[in-house]
Amino acid sequence: MPLKILVTAKRVEDSESKIKVNPAGTGIVLEGLKFKINPFDEIAIEEALRLTAKHGGEVVVVSIGGKEVVEQLRSPALAMGANRAIWVNHVGPMDQLGIAACLQKICEKEKPDLCILGKQAIDDDQGQVGSYLAEALGWSQATFASKEESLESEAEKSKAPAIKLSADGKSVTVVREVDGGLQTIEATLPAVATTELRLNQPRYASLPGIMKAKTKPLEEVTPASLGVDMTPHITVVKMTHPPARKAGIKVADVPALMDKLKNEARAI
Amino acid sequence: MAIDSNSPSFVSQLCFGSILEEQILPYPKMKEAEQETFKNIRSSIEQLLRPHEKDFREWDAKGEMPASFIEELKQFGLFSLLIPESHGGMGLSTTAYSRTLQELARWDGSVAVTVGAHSSIGLRGLLLFGTDEQKARFCPKLATGEMIACFCLTEPGAGSDAASIKTHAVRDGDDWVLNGNKLWITNGGIAQFFTVFAKTGGPGERGSVTAFIVTSDMAGVTTGPHEDKMGLRASNTTTVMFDNVRVPAANVLGEVGKGFKVAMKILNSGRTGLGGGSVGVMKKMLTLATKQAKDRVQFGKPIAEYGLIKQKLGTMVVDCYVTEAAVNLVNHLIDSGHEDYAVEAAITKVFASEAMWRTIDEALQVAGGNGFMREFPYERALRDARINRIFEGTNDILRLFISLTSMNEVGSQLKELASSLKGIFDNPIKGFGVISDYARRRAGLASNLIKRENAVFTKLHPAVQPQQQVFEALTRDLATAVDQVLRKHGKNIIGKQFASRRLADMMIDLFVLAATLSRVSTAVSEKGAASVTRELEILEVFTGQVKRRFQANFAQINENDDELVKSLANHALDLDGYTWDNV
């Protein structure tokens, strides 16, 4: 049974960039930063492509933001092999409820069998959108999708999907990562799944893929056209760097060390 | 920026004391659409090559990269960079291609040269001179890597003197029958597409060379074993032999007898690729060296805090920035359809290969003993880099090429003057109505009647004025130097390699300085002086370096040890080496 899968591609700061909080403490300094796709979303796209490679179907990728997010939609998302993209053009503040509402409206129109999202984005680590979306749609949800085999296994090398579609095409089996182990669940379709790091090793966009992505369909919508009010319910009040570690001290000899440990650090 | 494709070479005009600023201003930027494509290419390349970081070291030791990896490069599409989109390629501009080579070279020199030999020179002849039929026949396969290309010019007896090749082809019916041996062919053993140069004239006819497309399926094409090299060890280098190979006439590339021109055009346009690779390596070395300097603690402080380490790092920054400026500028000239860029491309090759060598050498020095250990990336980078000063035209030959080509026009005008207007320089003012443009400029410079006539920039930002003035003064000095040298040696300049080299060094420095002025001035105009403080500092440091080197070279035109050095060389040659052993 062909599957229609909707995936997300959030644009986030490259984790190798040096992140600095702005002087007002309200956000980070964006100048000079490199951006890339949220790695969890990249895994979601990979899983969707494996599923459609096996069962046929279509992968639609969505991103929300200013025109710069088109960069991540084209590559890696479309360049990896997604069929088409939807860009929700929105500049300005947004929170997880607003994002989930946009995705809900798109799902109502696109009617995918499955939505695969990163379990969280590496920029703000909120990890809420997948659950909100499942709730809003009234769909089943399978968070933290992972797999039993390692990323070095033959199953991984053969690019087999880890999310398994049932024979009747009505549900999926998902292995979830839980504290200290794995849990296998079956979820009826349509469903929302969110990805763990160990779900798969995403492919890279090949150069021919990048060229093909240039002409793949990309539809632009706005929250207004979707009928979504993006007014945030949550505002970021303050951002700070973790406190800097204080420099160590040198002690003259062992008795001095013992003294410090006993009386200052109270470690012994 | 519109550049008149017929406008003369920037450096040749500097020799007249003229600055063709419209050629170099504003400093070019990659087109926006291409920037986006390039960013995608860059992040994909990182995903492709990062997992192989450990392998590169192993393949270097082994002297070979596995076929499975070459297959991976093909699948990835790395052989399609320069092939037009209409033939299934990426259709990159020279600028974006060179930038892509930067990224490859950062990861591994052998990968960069495998891709570079294919695109920069292996298939470039097809793109430049191929007929539509030839392109349709080969481009799609070259784009997928089903065919890997190589460039076959060098022979055992013909290195820098490429015109002396012995491989020859004789017409027989519809075919040419090709015989001969080629040496040190990058990709030779993995190639299916060979751009081959062979004599097609009678014996003794030095000039008549023709370029052919030879494919590995033709009977009589064989390759030798993989060469054991100092660096770029994982890249494939072999001899290629042609034994009575029947090449269809439809595979002649360009015109019969015009092969030498084909070869030179390919090499000229391929040279900026090496510059791109060099910049990539320099950026990587700077990253490694700064990290090392901060991590390594000696005498209780990170060595980054010591002056001699800072001196190395600061110099590396300058070298990297100015090299990138020159390489980008020439790439842009090529992309704009400018025809006369051979000298400027040669300058980027010479400057970049030497700046890269210095940079790796200093990064290795910052790493101290670790730098000498194979476990660290420095020694491999140094070995890989060395060939850049040798292949695609040795830096020595290119220096002669740079100065002789640039002076050519001045020389021809001087000759005209010498025959028709003898003595005109005794009284420049009298001759104004009749003397040629050159003489007028010369007269102007010599007598200061026409102040700074053509040796001026008018479009640079005022923030770079001090450096602009140095450049203008040095340009006038270059014109004077060229004039002096040509008057002294006349056409014998061809044999005066010491003098030519000096002039070449002056031209190289001036061109790179021009590119840097352009880059910094444009940056100031776009972002304001306050946000490009560092770039202004780079310009200041580099201008100082150029000025001091230039003045030393200039002084040595008339005061030098050339004859003494030559006589010592002759002494060593006579006695086969050193003769002052004490014991």
Short mmCIF file of N, CA and C in Angstrom, two decimals, chain B residues 565-580:
data_model
loop_
_atom_site.label_atom_id
_atom_site.label_comp_id
_atom_site.label_asym_id
_atom_site.label_seq_id
_atom_site.Cartn_x
_atom_site.Cartn_y
_atom_site.Cartn_z
N VAL B 565 76.64 34.34 -8.96
CA VAL B 565 75.89 33.11 -8.67
C VAL B 565 75.98 32.15 -9.85
N LYS B 566 75.87 32.71 -11.05
CA LYS B 566 75.98 31.88 -12.25
C LYS B 566 77.34 31.23 -12.33
N SER B 567 78.36 31.99 -12.00
CA SER B 567 79.70 31.42 -12.13
C SER B 567 79.91 30.32 -11.09
N LEU B 568 79.33 30.49 -9.92
CA LEU B 568 79.43 29.42 -8.92
C LEU B 568 78.69 28.17 -9.40
N ALA B 569 77.55 28.39 -10.03
CA ALA B 569 76.81 27.25 -10.57
C ALA B 569 77.66 26.54 -11.62
N ASN B 570 78.31 27.32 -12.46
CA ASN B 570 79.14 26.72 -13.50
C ASN B 570 80.30 25.93 -12.89
N HIS B 571 80.82 26.48 -11.81
CA HIS B 571 81.92 25.79 -11.12
C HIS B 571 81.44 24.43 -10.63
N ALA B 572 80.28 24.43 -9.98
CA ALA B 572 79.74 23.17 -9.46
C ALA B 572 79.45 22.21 -10.60
N LEU B 573 78.95 22.76 -11.69
CA LEU B 573 78.63 21.92 -12.85
C LEU B 573 79.89 21.29 -13.42
N ASP B 574 80.94 22.08 -13.49
CA ASP B 574 82.21 21.57 -14.04
C ASP B 574 82.75 20.45 -13.19
N LEU B 575 82.65 20.63 -11.86
CA LEU B 575 83.33 19.69 -10.96
C LEU B 575 82.34 18.71 -10.32
N ASP B 576 81.16 18.68 -10.83
CA ASP B 576 80.13 17.76 -10.33
C ASP B 576 79.86 17.89 -8.84
N GLY B 577 79.76 19.10 -8.37
CA GLY B 577 79.33 19.27 -6.99
C GLY B 577 80.25 20.14 -6.15
N TYR B 578 80.33 19.76 -4.88
CA TYR B 578 81.02 20.58 -3.87
C TYR B 578 82.49 20.20 -3.82
N THR B 579 83.37 21.19 -3.71
CA THR B 579 84.80 20.85 -3.81
C THR B 579 85.63 21.33 -2.64
N TRP B 580 84.94 21.70 -1.55
CA TRP B 580 85.72 22.25 -0.43
C TRP B 580 85.71 21.37 0.81
#
